[in-house]
Coordinates of C-alpha atoms (C1' of nucleotides) in Angstrom, one line a residue:
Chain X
X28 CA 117.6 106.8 99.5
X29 CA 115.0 109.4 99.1
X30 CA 111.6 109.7 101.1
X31 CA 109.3 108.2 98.9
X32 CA 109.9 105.6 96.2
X33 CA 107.2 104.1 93.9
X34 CA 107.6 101.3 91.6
X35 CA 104.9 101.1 88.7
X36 CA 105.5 97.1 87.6
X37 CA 102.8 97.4 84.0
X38 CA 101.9 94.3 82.2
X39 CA 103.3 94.0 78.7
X40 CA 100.2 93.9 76.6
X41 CA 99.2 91.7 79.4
X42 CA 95.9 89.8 77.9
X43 CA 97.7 88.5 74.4
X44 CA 100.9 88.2 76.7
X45 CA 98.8 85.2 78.7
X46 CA 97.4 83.8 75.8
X47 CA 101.2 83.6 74.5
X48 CA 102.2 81.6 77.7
X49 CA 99.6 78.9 77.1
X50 CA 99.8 78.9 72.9
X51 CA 103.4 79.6 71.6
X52 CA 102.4 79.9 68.1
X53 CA 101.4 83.1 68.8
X54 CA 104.8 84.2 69.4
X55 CA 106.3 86.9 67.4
X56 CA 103.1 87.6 65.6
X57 CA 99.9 90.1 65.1
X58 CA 97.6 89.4 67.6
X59 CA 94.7 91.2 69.2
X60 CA 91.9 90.2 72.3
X61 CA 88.6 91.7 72.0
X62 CA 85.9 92.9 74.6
X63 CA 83.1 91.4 75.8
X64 CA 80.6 90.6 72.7
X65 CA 83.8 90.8 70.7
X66 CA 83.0 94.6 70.3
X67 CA 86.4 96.2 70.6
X68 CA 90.0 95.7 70.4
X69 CA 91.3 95.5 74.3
X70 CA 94.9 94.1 74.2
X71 CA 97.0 94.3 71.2
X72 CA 100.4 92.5 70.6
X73 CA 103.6 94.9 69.3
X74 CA 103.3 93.3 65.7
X75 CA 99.6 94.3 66.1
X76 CA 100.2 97.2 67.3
X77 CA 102.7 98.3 64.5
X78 CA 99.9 97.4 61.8
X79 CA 98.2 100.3 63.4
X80 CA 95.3 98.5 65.0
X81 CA 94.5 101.3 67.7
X82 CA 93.7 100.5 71.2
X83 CA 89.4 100.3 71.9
X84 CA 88.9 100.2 68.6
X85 CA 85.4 98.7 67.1
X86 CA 86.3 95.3 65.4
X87 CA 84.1 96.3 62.1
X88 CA 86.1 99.0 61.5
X89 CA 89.9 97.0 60.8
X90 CA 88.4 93.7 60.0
X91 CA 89.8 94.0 56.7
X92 CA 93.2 94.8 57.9
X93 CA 92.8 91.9 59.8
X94 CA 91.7 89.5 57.1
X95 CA 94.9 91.2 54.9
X96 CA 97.4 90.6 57.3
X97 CA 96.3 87.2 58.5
X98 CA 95.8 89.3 62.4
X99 CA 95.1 86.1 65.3
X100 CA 91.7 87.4 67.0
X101 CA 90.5 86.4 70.2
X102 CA 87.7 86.8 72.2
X103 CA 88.8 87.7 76.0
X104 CA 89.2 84.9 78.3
X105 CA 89.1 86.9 81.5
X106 CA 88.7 83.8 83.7
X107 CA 92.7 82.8 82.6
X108 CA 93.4 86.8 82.8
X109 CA 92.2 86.9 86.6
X110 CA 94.3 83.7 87.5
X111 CA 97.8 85.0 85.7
X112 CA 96.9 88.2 87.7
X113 CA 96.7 87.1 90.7
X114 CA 99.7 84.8 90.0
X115 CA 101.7 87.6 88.7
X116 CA 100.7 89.7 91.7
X117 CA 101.9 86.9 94.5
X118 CA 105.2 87.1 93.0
X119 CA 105.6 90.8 93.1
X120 CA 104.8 90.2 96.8
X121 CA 107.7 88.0 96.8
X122 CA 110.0 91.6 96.7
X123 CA 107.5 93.9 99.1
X124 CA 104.8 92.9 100.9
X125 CA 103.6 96.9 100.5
X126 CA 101.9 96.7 97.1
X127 CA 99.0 98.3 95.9
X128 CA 97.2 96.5 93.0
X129 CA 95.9 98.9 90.7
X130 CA 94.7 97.3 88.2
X131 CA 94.2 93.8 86.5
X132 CA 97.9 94.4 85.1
X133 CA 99.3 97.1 87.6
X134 CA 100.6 97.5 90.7
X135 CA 102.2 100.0 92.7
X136 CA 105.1 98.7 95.0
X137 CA 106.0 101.1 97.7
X138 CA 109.8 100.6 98.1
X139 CA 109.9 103.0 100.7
X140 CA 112.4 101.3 103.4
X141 CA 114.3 98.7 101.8
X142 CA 117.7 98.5 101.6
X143 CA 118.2 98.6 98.0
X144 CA 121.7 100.0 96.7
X145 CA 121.2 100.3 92.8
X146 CA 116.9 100.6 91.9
X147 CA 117.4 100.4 88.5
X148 CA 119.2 97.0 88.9
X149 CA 116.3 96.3 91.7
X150 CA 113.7 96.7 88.9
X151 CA 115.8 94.3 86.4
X152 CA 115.4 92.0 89.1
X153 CA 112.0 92.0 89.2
X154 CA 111.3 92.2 85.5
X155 CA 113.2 88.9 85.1
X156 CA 111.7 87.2 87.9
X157 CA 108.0 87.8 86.7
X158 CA 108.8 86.5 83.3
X159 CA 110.3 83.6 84.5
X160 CA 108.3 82.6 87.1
X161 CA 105.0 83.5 85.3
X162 CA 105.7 84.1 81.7
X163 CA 104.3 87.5 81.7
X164 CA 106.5 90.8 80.6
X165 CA 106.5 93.4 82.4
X166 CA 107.3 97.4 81.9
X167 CA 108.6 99.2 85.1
X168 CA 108.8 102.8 86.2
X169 CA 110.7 103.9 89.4
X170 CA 110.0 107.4 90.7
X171 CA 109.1 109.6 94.2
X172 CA 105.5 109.7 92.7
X173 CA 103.4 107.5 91.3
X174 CA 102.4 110.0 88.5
X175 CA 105.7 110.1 87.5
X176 CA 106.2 106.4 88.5
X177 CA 103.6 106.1 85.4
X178 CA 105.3 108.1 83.4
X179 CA 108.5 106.2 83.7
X180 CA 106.8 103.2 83.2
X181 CA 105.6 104.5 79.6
X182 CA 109.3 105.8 78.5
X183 CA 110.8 102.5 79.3
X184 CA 107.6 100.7 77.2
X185 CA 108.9 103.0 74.3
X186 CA 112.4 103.2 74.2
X187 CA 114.5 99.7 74.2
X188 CA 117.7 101.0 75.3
X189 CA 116.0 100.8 79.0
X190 CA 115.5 97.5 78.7
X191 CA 111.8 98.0 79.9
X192 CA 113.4 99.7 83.5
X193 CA 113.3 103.3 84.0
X194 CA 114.3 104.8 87.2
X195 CA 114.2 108.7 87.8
X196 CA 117.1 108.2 90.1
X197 CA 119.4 106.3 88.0
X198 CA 118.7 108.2 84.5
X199 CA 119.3 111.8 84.0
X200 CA 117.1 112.7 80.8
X201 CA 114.0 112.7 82.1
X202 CA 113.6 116.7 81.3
X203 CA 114.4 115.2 77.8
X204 CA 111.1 113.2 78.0
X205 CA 109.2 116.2 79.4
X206 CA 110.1 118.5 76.2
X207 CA 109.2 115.8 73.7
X208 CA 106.3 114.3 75.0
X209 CA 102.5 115.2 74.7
X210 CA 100.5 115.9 77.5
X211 CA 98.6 113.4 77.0
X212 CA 101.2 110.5 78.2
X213 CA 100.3 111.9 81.7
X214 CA 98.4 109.6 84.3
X215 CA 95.1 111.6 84.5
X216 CA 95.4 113.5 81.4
X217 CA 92.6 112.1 79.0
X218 CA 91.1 112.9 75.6
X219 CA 89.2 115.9 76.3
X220 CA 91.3 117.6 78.8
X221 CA 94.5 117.0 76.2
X222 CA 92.8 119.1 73.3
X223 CA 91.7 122.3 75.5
X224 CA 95.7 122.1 76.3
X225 CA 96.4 121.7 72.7
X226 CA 93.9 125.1 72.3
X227 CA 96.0 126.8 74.8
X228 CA 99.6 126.1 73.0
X229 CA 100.3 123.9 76.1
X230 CA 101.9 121.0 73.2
X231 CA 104.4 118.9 75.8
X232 CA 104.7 117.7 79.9
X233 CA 107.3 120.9 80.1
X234 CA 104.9 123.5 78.8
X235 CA 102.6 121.9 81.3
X236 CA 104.8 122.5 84.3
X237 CA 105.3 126.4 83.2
X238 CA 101.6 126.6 83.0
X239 CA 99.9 129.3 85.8
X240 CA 98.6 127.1 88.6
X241 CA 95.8 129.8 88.7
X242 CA 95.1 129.0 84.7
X243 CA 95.2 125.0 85.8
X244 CA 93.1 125.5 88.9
X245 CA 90.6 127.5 86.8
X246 CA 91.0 124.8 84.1
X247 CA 91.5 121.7 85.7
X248 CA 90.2 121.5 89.1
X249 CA 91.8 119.9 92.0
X250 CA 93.6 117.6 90.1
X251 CA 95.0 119.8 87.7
X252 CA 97.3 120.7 90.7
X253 CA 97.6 117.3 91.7
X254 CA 99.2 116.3 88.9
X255 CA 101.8 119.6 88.7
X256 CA 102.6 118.7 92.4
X257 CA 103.4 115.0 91.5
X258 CA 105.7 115.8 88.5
X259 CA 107.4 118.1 90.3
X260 CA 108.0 114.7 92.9
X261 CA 105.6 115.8 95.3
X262 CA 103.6 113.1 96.5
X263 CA 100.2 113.6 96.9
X264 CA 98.5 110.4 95.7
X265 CA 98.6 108.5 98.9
X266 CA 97.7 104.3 98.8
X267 CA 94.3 103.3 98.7
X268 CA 92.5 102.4 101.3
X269 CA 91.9 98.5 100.5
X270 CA 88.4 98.1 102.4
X271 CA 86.9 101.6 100.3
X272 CA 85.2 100.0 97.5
X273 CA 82.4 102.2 96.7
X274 CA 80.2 100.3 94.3
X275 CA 80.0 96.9 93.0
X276 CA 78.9 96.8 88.6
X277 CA 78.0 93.9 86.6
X278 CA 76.2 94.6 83.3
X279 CA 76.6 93.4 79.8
X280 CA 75.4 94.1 76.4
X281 CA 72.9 91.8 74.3
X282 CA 74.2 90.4 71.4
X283 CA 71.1 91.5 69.3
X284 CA 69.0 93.9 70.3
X285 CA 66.1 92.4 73.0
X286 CA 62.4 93.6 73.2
X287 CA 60.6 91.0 75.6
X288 CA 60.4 91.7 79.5
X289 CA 61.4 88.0 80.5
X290 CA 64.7 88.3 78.4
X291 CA 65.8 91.2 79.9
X292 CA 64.6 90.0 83.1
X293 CA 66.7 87.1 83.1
X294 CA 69.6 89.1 82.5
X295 CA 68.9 91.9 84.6
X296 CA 68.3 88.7 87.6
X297 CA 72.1 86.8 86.2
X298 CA 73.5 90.4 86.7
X299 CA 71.8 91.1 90.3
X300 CA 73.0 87.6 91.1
X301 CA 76.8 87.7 90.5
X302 CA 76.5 91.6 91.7
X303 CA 75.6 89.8 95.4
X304 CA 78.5 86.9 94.9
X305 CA 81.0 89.4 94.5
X306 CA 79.8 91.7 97.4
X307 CA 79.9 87.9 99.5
X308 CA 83.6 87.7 98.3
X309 CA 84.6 90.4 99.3
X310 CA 82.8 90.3 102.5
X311 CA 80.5 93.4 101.8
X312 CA 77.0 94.4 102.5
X313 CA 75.5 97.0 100.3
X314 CA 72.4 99.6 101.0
X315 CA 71.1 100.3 97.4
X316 CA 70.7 98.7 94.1
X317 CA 69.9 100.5 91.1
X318 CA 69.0 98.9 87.6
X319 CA 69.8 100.2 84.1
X320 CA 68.5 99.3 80.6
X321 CA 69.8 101.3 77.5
X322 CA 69.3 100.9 74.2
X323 CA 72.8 101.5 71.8
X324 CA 74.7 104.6 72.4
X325 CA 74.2 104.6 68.6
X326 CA 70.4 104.4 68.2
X327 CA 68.7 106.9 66.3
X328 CA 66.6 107.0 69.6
X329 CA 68.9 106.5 72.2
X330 CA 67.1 105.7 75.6
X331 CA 68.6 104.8 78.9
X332 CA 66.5 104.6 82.0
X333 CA 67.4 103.9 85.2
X334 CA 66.4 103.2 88.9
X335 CA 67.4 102.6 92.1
X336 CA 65.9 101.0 95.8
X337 CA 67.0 100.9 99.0
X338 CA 67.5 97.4 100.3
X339 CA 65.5 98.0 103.6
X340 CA 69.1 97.4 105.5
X341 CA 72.2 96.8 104.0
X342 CA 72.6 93.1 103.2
X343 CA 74.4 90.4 100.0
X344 CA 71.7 88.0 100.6
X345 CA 71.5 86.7 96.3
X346 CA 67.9 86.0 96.6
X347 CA 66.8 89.8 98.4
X348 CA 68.9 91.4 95.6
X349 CA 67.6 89.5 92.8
X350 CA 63.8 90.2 94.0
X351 CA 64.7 94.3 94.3
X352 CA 66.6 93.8 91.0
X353 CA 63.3 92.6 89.3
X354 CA 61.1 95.3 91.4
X355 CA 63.0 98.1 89.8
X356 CA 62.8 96.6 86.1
X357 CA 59.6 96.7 86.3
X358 CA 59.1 100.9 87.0
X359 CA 61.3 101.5 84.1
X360 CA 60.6 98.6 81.3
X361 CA 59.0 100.1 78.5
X362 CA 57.6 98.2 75.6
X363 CA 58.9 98.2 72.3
X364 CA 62.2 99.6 72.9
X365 CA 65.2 97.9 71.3
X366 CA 67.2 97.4 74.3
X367 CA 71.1 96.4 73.7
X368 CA 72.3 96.6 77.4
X369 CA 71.3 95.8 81.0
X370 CA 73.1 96.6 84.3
X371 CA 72.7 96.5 88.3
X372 CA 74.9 98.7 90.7
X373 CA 74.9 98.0 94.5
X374 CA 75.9 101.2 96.3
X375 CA 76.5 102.3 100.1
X376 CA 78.9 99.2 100.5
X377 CA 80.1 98.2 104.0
X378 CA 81.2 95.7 106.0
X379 CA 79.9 93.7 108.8
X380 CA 81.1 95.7 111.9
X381 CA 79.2 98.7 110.2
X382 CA 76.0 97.0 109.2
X383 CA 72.8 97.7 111.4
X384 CA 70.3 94.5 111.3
X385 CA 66.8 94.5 111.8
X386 CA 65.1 94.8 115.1
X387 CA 63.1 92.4 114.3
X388 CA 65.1 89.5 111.4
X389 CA 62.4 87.6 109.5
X390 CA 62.5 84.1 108.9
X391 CA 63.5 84.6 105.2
X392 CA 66.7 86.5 106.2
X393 CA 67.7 84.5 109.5
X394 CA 68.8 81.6 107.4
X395 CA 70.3 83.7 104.5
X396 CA 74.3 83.4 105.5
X397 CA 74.2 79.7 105.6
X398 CA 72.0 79.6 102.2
X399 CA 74.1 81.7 100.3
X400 CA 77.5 80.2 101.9
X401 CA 76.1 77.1 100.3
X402 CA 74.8 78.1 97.2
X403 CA 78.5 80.2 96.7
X404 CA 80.6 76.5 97.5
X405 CA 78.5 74.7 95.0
X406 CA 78.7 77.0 91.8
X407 CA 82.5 77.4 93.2
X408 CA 83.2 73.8 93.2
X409 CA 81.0 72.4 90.3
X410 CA 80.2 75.3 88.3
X411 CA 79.0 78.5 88.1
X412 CA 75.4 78.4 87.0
X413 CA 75.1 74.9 89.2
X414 CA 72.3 77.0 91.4
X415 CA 70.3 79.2 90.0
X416 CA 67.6 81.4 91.2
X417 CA 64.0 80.9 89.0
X418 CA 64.3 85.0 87.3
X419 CA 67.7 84.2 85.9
X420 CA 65.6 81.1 83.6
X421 CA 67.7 78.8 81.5
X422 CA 68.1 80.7 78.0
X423 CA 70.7 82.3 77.1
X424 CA 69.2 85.0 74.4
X425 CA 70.6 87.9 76.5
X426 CA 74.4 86.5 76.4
X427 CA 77.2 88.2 74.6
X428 CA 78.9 87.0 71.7
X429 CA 82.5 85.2 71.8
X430 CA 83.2 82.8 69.0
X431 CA 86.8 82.7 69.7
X432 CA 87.7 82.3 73.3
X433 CA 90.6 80.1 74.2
X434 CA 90.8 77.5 77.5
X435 CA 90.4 78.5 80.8
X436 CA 94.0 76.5 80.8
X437 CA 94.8 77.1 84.7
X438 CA 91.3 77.5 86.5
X439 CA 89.6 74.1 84.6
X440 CA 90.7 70.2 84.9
X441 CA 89.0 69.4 81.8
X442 CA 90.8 72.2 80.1
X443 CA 94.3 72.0 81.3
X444 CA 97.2 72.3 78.7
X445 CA 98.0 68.6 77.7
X446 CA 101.9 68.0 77.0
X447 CA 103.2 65.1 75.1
X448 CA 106.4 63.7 74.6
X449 CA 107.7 61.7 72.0
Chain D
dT18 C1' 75.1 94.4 60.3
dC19 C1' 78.9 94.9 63.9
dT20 C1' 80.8 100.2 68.7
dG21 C1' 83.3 96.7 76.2
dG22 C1' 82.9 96.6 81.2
dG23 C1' 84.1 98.0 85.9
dG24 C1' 85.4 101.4 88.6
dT25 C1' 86.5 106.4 91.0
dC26 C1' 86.2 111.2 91.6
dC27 C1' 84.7 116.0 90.7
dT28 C1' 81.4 119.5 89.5
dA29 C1' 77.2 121.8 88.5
dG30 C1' 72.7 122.5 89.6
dG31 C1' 68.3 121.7 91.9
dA32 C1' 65.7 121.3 96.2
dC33 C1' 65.3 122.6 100.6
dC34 C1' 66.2 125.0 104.9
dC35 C1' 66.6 129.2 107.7
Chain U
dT26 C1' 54.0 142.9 98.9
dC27 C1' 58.8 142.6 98.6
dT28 C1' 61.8 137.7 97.3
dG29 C1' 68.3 137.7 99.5
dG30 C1' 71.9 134.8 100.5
dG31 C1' 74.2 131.2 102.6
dG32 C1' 74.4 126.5 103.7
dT33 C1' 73.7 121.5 103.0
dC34 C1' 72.5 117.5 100.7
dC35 C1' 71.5 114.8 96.7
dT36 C1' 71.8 113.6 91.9
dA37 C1' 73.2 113.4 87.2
dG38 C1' 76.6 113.8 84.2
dG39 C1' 81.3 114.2 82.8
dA40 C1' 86.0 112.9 82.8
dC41 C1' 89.3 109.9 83.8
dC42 C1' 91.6 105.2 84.5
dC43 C1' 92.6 100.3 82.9

DNA sequence: TCTGGGGTCCTAGGACCC
DNA sequence: TCTGGGGTCCTAGGACCC
């Protein structure tokens, strides 16, 4: 078997695809999940997909096409999404235990090592397994790089005869695929970088590998090369380092637009507040926090200010972010403004072994671990809003919109499927 | 009327130093 | 009075991903 061998295993359509294993009906129909404030289009069944409903786009713009061909909408449910993920993801750790999760629907499975005779029949394996044991689809691409592990991944999406398995090393047409295709289909090939190639008669993945590394280099950057080397099964997109996270993001935008200081201070302190539960899940301390407010990316006027603190010393004590949170609001709040979004980053993240304390710990901060470990088991185990701090308040004027959100059918008792028989 | 959220990485340009 | 060039560090912004 060769040196390196990557398995990209790619969730079919993967948000409608878990609302299919928990409602039937929606079997074999059009069906599409929207974003947060049920903005965009984020997951799209085939049927969907084949009425031309693009991918990210704004709901206004097909809602007739919905209403014509009677499309099922949803507002995203990512509470079920996360738990099929992670159930999907034990499974694939049933086959390696050397798998890198990409993504709320990806993973890379190194496959370096095993003893596996046929991969292609190795990838129908797994395919099966993951439907039957979670319901979910899956796509997979087999290939010495992950970039063309991707790109596998996306020719057995498009062409049935694979039976949604494409391995480099059991088909021999993959310079087929590089004449025909765009591009574009490339991991790490986007919008913009797509039409300058289109400018410079560079129209398929083949073109692209006879391009000058010097024109690419110029062009392109560092990962213009990257991505030559990895089609041309060099490896040179190595795992992740799991511990690396670099930032922590939780924002949101308003349903309406908000002028008042309190509003947007309760969201800016609900944002700040799960911010520090995920840095506490994942065992972090961060150094910084910085604060956004915007108004639309659409408005005539478009404003976005922002603003960032240091911490003192790096720490995910909820009730020291929340206060900094607030602090920086209140240097870039300006009345009048028709805000539509608010966000908080933490930056600098770390964990324990690298965090330097205080000389000197106050009593506020001495008692903070046990707090916050307590706080964390409450909203865990009754809900998540059961403790609150005083900025996040008690309205709910800065929330988003979803008017059609199904069950949290695997994380809730009260909302578990109910099965009858007759 | 209605246009997502959470991430990473790279680059250009300014500030500052010697 | 003349005001160069190289280095570093930081930040903002852009591009990309799902």
């Amino acid at each position: 078997m060769a040196d390196k061998v990557y398995a990209l295993v790619d969730c079919n359509n993967f948000y409608v695809s878990c609302e299919r294993v928990f409602n039937p009906c929606l079997e074999s129909k059009p069906v599409i999940v929207l974003s947060n404030n049920d903005g965009c289009v984020v997951s799209r069944s085939q049927e969907a997909k084949d009425l031309g409903i693009g991918m990210a786009v704004p709901f206004f713009k097909i809602s007739g096409l919905v209403k014509k061909h009677s499309v099922i909408t949803l507002s995203s449910n990512y509470t079920l999404y996360a738990d099929m993920s992670k159930r999907v993801m034990n499974s694939l750790m049933e086959f390696t235990p050397n798998i890198e999760i990409y993504s709320i629907d990806e993973s890379f499975l190194d496959l370096r090592g095993l003893k596996i005779d046929n991969l292609k029949q190795y990838g129908m394996d797994i395919k099966n397994k993951i439907r039957k044991w979670t319901g979910i689809p899956v796509s997979i691409g087999i290939a010495p790089t992950k970039t063309l592990a991707k790109f596998s991944s996306h020719i057995a999406k498009k062409n049935p005869e694979y039976q949604r398995v494409y391995s480099t090393y059991d088909e021999d047409d993959l310079g087929y695929y590089f004449d025909s295709y765009p591009p574009a289909e490339i991991w790490g090939i986007g919008r913009k970088m797509a039409k300058r190639l289109e400018r410079n008669d560079i129209g398929s993945v083949s073109d692209f590998m006879d391009t000058e590394e010097k024109w690419i280099s110029k062009n392109m950057g560092i990962n213009g090369l990257r991505i030559k080397a990895e089609l041309n099964g060099e490896s040179c997109i190595e795992s992740e380092d799991f511990c690396s996270q670099k930032s922590i993001i939780r924002s949101r935008s308003f349903a309406d637009k908000i002028f008042d200081y309190e509003t947007i201070e309760n969201a800016i302190a609900n944002h700040a507040f799960r911010a520090s539960e995920k840095l506490r899940e994942k065992k972090l301390y961060a150094r910084f926090i910085s604060v956004n407010i915007r108004t639309s990316r659409f408005d005539d006027q478009a404003h976005s200010a922002n603003y960032k603190m240091e911490l003192g010393y790096a720490t995910n004590d909820g009730v020291r972010i929340v206060e900094n949170a607030c602090a920086c609001l209140k240097n870039i709040y300006r009345k009048g403004i028709p805000y539509r979004k608010a966000g908080v980053m933490l930056t600098d993240l770390m964990p324990l072994n690298r965090v330097q304390l205080p000389i000197e710990p106050d009593k506020n901060t001495v008692n903070s671990e046990k707090i916050m470990a307590v706080v964390d088991h409450l909203n865990r185990e009754i809900k998540p809003t059961a403790i609150k701090l005083g900025a996040m308040g008690t309205g709910d004027r800065w929330h988003e919109k979803r008017g059609m959100m199904s069950k949290k059918f695997t994380t809730s008792w009260e909302e578990m499927p109910i099965v009858k028989f007759r």
